[in-house]
Short mmCIF file of C-alpha atoms in Angstrom, two decimals:
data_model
loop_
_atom_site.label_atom_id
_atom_site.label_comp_id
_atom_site.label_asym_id
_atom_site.label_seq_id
_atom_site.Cartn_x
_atom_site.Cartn_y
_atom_site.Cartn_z
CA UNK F 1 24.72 33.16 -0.78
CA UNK F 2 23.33 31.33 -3.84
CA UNK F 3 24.67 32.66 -7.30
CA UNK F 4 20.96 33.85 -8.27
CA UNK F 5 21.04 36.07 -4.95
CA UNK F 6 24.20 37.36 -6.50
CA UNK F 7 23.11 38.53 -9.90
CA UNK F 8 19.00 38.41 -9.24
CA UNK F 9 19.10 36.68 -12.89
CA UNK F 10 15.03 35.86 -13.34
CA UNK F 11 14.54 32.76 -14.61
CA UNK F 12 11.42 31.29 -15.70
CA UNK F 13 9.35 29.09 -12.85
CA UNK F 14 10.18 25.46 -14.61
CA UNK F 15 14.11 26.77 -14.29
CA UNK F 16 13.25 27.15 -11.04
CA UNK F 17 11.51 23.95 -10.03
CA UNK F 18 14.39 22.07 -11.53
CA UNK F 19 16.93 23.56 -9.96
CA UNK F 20 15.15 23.22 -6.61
CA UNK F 21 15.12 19.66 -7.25
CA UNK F 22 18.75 19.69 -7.93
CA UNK F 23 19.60 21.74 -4.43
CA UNK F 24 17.30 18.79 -2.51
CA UNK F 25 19.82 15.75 -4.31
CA UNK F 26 17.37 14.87 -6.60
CA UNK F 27 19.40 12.52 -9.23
CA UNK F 28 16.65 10.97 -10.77
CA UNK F 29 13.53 11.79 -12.52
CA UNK F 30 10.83 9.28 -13.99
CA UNK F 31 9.18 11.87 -16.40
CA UNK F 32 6.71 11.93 -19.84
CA UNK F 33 6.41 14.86 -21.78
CA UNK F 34 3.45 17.17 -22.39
CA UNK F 35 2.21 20.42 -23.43
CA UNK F 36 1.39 21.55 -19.73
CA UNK F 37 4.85 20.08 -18.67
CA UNK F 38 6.92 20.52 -21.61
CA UNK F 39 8.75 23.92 -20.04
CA UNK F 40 9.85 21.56 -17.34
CA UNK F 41 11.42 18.95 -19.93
CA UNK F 42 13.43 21.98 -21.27
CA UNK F 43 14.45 22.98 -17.97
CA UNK F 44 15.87 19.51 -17.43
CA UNK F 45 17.65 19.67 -20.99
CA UNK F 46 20.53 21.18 -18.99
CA UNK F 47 20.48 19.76 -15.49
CA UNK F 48 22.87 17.34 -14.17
CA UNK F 49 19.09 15.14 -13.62
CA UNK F 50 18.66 11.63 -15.10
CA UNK F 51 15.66 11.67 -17.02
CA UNK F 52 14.18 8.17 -17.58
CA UNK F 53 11.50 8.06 -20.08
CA UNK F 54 8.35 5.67 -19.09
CA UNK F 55 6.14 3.54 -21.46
CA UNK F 56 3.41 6.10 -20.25
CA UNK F 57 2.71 8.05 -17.04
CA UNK F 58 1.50 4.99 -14.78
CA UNK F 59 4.81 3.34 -15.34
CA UNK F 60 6.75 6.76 -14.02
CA UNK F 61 4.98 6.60 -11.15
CA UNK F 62 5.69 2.82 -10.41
CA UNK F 63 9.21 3.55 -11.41
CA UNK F 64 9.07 6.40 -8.97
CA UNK F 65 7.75 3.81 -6.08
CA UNK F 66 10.14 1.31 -6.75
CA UNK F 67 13.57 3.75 -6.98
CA UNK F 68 12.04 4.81 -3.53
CA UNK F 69 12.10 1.55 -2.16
CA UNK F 70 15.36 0.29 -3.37
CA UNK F 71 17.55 3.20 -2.55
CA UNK F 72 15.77 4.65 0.40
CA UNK F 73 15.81 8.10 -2.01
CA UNK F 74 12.29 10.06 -2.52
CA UNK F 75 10.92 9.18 -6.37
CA UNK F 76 10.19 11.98 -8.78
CA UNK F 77 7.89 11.60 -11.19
CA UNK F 78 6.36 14.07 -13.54
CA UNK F 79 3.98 14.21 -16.22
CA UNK F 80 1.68 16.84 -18.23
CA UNK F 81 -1.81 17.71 -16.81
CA UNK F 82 -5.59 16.04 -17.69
CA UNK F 83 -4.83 12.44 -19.36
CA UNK F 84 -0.91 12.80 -18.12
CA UNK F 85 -1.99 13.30 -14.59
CA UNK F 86 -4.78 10.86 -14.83
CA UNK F 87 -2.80 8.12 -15.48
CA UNK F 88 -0.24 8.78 -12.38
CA UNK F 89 -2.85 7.73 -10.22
CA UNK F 90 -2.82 4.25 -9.11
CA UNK F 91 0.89 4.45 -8.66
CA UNK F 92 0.15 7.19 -6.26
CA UNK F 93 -2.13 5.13 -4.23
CA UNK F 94 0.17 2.58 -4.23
CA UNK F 95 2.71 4.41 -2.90
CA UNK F 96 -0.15 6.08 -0.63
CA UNK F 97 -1.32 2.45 0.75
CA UNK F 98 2.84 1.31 1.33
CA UNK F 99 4.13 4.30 3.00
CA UNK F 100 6.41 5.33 0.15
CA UNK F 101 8.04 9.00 0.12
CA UNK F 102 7.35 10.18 -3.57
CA UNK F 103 6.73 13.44 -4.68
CA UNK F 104 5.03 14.14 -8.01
CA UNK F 105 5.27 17.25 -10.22
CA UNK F 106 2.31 17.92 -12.88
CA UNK F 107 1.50 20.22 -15.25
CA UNK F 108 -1.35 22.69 -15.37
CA UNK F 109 -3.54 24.64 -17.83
CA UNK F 110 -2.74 28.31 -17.13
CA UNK F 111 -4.44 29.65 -13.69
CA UNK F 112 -6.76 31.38 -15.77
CA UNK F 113 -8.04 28.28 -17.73
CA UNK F 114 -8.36 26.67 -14.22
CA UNK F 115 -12.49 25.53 -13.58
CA UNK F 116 -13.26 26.36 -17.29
CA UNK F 117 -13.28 22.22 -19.08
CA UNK F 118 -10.15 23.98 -20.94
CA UNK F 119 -8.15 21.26 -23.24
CA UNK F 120 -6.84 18.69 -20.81
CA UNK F 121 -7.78 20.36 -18.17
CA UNK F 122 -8.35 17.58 -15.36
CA UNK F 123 -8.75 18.82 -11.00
CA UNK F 124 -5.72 16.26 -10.17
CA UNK F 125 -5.65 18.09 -6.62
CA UNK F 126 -9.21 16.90 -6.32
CA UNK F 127 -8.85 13.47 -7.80
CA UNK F 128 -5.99 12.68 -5.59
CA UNK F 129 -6.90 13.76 -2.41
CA UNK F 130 -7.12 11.01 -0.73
CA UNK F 131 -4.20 9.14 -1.51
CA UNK F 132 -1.35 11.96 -0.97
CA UNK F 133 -0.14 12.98 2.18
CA UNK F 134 -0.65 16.40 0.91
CA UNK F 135 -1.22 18.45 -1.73
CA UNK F 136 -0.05 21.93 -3.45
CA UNK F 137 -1.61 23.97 -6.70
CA UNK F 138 1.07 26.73 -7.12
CA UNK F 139 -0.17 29.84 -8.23
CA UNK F 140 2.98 32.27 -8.10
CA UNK F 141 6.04 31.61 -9.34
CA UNK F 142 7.74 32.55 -5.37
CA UNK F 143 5.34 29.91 -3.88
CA UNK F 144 7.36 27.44 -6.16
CA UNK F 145 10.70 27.03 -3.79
CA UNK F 146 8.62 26.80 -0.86
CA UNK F 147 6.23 24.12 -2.12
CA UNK F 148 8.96 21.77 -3.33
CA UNK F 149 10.85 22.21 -0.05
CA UNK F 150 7.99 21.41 2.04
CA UNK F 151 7.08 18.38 -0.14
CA UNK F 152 9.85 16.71 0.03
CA UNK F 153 9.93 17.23 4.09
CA UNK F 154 6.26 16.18 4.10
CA UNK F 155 7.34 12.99 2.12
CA UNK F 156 9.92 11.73 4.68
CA UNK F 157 8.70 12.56 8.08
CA UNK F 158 6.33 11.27 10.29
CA UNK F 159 4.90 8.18 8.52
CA UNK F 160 6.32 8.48 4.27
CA UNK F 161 4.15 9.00 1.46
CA UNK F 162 3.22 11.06 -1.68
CA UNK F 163 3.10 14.63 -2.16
CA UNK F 164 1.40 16.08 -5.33
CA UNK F 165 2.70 19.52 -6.72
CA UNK F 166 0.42 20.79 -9.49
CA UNK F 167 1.97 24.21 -11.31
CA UNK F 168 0.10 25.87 -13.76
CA UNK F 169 1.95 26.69 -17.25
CA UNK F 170 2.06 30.01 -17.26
CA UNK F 171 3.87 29.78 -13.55
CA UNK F 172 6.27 27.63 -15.10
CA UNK F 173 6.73 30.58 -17.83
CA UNK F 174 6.81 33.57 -15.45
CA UNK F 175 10.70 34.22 -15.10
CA UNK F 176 11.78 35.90 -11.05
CA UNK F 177 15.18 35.26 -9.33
CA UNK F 178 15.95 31.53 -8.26
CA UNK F 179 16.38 32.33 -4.48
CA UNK F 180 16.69 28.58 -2.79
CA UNK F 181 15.64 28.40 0.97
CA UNK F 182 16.09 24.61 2.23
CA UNK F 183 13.59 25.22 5.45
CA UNK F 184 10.42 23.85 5.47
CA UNK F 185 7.64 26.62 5.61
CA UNK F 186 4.94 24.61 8.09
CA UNK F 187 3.61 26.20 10.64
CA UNK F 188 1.04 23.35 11.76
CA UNK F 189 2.56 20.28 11.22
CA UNK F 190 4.23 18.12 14.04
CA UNK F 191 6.00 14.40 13.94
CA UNK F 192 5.14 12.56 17.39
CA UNK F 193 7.46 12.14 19.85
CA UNK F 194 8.94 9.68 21.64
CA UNK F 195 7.86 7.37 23.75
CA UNK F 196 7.48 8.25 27.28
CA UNK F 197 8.88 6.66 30.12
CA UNK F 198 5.78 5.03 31.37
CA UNK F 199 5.20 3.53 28.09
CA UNK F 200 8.37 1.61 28.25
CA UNK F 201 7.81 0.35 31.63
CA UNK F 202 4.43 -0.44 30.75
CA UNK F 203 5.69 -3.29 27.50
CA UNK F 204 8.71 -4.04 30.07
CA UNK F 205 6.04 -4.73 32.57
CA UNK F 206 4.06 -7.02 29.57
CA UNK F 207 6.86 -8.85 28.55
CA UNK F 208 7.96 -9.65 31.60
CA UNK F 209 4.86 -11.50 32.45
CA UNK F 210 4.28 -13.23 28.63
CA UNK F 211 4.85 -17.17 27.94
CA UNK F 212 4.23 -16.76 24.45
CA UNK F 213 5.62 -13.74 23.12
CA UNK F 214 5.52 -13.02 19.33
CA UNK F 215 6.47 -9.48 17.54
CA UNK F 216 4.43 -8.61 14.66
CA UNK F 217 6.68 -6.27 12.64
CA UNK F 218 5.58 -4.15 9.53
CA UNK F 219 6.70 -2.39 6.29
CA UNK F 220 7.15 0.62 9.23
CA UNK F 221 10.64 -1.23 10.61
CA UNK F 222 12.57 -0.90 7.14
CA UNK F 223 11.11 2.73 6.02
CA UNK F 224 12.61 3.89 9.72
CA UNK F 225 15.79 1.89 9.08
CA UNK F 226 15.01 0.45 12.51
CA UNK F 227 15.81 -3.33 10.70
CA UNK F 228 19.08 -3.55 13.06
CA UNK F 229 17.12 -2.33 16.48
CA UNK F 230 14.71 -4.70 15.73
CA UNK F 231 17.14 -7.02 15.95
CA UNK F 232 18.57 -6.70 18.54
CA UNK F 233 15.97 -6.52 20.22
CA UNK F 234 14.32 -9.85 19.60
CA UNK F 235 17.89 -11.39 19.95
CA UNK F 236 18.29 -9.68 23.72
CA UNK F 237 14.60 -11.16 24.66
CA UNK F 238 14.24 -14.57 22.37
CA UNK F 239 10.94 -13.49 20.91
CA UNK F 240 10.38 -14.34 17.53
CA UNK F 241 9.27 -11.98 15.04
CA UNK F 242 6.55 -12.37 11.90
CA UNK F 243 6.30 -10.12 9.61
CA UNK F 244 4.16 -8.28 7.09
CA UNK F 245 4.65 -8.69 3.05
CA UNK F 246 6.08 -5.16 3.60
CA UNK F 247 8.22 -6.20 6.54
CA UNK F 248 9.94 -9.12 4.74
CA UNK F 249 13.84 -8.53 5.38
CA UNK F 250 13.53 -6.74 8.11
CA UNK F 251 14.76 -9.83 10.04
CA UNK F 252 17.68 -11.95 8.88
CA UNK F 253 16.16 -15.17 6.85
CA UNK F 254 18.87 -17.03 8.90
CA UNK F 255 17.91 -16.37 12.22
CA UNK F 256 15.60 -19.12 13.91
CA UNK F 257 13.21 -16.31 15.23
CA UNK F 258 12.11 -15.23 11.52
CA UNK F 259 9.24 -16.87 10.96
CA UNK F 260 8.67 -15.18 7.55
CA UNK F 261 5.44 -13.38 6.92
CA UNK F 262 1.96 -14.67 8.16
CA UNK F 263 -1.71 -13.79 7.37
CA UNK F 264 -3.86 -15.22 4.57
CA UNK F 265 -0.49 -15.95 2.15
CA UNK F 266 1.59 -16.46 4.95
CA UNK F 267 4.03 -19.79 6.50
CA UNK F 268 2.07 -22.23 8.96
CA UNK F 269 4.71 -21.19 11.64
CA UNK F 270 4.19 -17.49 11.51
CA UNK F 271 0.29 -18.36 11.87
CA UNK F 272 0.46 -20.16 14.40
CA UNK F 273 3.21 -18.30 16.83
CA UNK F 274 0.61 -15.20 16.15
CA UNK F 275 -2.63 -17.35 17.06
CA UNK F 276 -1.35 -18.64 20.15
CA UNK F 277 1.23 -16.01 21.34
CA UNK F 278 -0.01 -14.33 24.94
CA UNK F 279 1.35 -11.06 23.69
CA UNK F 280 1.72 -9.71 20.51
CA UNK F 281 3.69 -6.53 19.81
CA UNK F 282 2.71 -4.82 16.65
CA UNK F 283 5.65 -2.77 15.10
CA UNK F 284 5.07 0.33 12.39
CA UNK F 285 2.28 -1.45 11.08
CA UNK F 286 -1.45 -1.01 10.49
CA UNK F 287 -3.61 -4.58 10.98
CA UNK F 288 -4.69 -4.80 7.27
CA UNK F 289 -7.18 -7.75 6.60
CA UNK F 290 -4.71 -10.03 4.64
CA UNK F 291 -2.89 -10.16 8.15
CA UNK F 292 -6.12 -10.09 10.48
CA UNK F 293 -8.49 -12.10 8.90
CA UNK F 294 -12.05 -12.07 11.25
CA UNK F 295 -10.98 -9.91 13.33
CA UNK F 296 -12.40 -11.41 15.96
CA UNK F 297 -10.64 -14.56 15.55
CA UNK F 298 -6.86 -12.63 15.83
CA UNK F 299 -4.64 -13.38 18.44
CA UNK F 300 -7.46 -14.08 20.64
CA UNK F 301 -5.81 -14.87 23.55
CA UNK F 302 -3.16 -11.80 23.50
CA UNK F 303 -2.32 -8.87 25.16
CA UNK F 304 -1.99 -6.49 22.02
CA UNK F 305 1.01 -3.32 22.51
CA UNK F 306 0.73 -1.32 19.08
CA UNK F 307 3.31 0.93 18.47
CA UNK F 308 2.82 3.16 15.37
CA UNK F 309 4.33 6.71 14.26
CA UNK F 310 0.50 7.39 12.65
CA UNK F 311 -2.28 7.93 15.37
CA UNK F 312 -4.84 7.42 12.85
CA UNK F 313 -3.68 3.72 13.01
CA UNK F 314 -4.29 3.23 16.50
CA UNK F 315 -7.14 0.80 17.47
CA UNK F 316 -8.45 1.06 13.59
CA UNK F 317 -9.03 -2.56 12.86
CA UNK F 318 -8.11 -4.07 16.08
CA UNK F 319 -8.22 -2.90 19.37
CA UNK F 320 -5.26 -3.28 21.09
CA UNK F 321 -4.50 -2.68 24.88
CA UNK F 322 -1.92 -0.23 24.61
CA UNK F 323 -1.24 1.82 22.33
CA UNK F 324 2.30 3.99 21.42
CA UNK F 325 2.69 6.77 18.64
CA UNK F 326 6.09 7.53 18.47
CA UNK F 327 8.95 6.67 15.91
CA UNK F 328 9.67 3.16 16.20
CA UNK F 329 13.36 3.29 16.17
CA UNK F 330 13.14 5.61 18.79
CA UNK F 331 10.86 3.64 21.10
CA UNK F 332 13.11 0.19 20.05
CA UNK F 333 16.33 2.25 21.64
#
């Protein structure tokens, strides 16, 4: 039993949102301060958090991206609402387009400003639709708990990516007990699951009958921690493995089956194993046009398998001849 389930203290919303953050591990927190967020900077004033002031907002968010890519944490960010807000977004999309698990708290004019061109007033839920995963405007201070629960579980599951909580100021100022619940609250979203049976036979089956082999492996093998399957893997069959910009590491620079990253600023070698490999196994990754080129011109000559966690990937740039969606640790083991 929590200690606010104890006494039933109320505590204002921004109290709240903090100390959610605190309950989830949250150890750092790339913030700015504003008038539509400055209840949460007071909140923080007395939190075991690590706030790290940014240049401005866009820098938070990078800063965000990049903690998340080093540590294998989720970044926090967090700025103030209209210009605050505004200026989180191309860190956002870049942690949209690389499949990095953020989750980003902003500010909001009170609910009752909301629609009405009030002082830095800005629709951030609408401006960043399409490059979050999801998105919450939280308009009771009991939806707040939930919402940062279920962001941080939408962040890291399934394929990674941004989550955007927007909380109006006077949520952040309405005071109710801090009751912490650490299960997710969706009732319609699903991860895939693994591979089936027939699948596996099926690349067994496609392997088995391949000259050329070559494994095409993506920023999807290191944000699944599947690095170590991957190779082992390789190692167990001899086929070499290039990689994406996103996928560099994800093979030991040693090994004589790295052939680094290939596509328009990739090695000769990587190129050329991909050109004139008879199969090609694609590996949490998505076909982007830096790797494909003309389309028409890739791999000509090979069997595609594609094996991605996000449906929405499948046959979207290429089409491939089979096609998985499952984890890709899962379908490596």
């Amino acid at each position: 039993m929590t200690e606010s389930k104890q006494n039933g203290t109320p505590i204002k919303g921004a109290e709240i949102a903090i100390k959610t953050l605190e309950k989830l591990g949250v150890d750092i927190v790339f913030a700015y301060p504003g008038g539509a967020a400055i209840e949460f900077h007071q909140a923080l004033k007395d939190s075991p958090i690590r706030v790290i002031l940014p240049r401005n907002e866009q820098g938070g968010a990078f800063a965000a991206d990049g903690y998340a890519r080093a540590t294998g944490k989720t970044g926090v960010c967090m700025a103030t609402s209209g210009p605050g807000a505004t200026n989180l977004l191309t860190g956002i999309a870049d942690a949209y387009m690389d499949s990095i698990p953020m989750v980003i708290i902003t500010g909001q004019v009170a609910a009752s400003f909301i629609g009405k061109n009030a002082f830095q007033e800005t629709d951030i839920i609408g401006m960043t639709r399409p490059i979050v995963k999801h998105s919450y405007l939280v308009l009771t201070p009991e939806d707040i708990v939930p919402s940062i629960v279920n962001a941080f579980h939408l962040a890291n599951t399934g394929r990674p990516g941004p989550v955007l909580i927007d909380i109006p100021k006077n949520v952040q100022q309405a005071k109710i007990p801090f009751v912490f619940d650490p299960q997710p609250t969706l009732k319609t979203y699903s991860i895939p699951g693994r591979v089936s049976r027939d699948q596996i036979e099926a690349i067994r089956a496609a392997i088995a009958k391949s000259e050329r082999p070559c494994i095409y492996a993506g920023g999807g093998i290191i944000s699944s921690g599947s690095s170590k399957k991957l190779d082992e893997f390789s190692k167990i069959l001899g086929i070499p493995v290039a990689t994406t910009l996103m996928g560099i590491g994800c093979v030991d620079p040693m090994e004589k089956k790295n052939l680094y990253w290939f596509g328009m600023h990739g090695t000769y070698v990587g190129n050329r194993a991909v050109l004139e490999s008879d199969l090609l196994i694609a590996l949490g990754t998505r076909f982007d046009d830096r790797i494909t080129g003309v389309v028409s011109k890739f791999a000509p000559n090979a069997k595609i398998i594609h094996l991605d966690i996000d449906i929405s990937e499948q046959n979207k740039n290429v089409k491939v001849d089979l096609s998985v969606c499952s984890e890709v640790g899962a379908a490596l083991d």
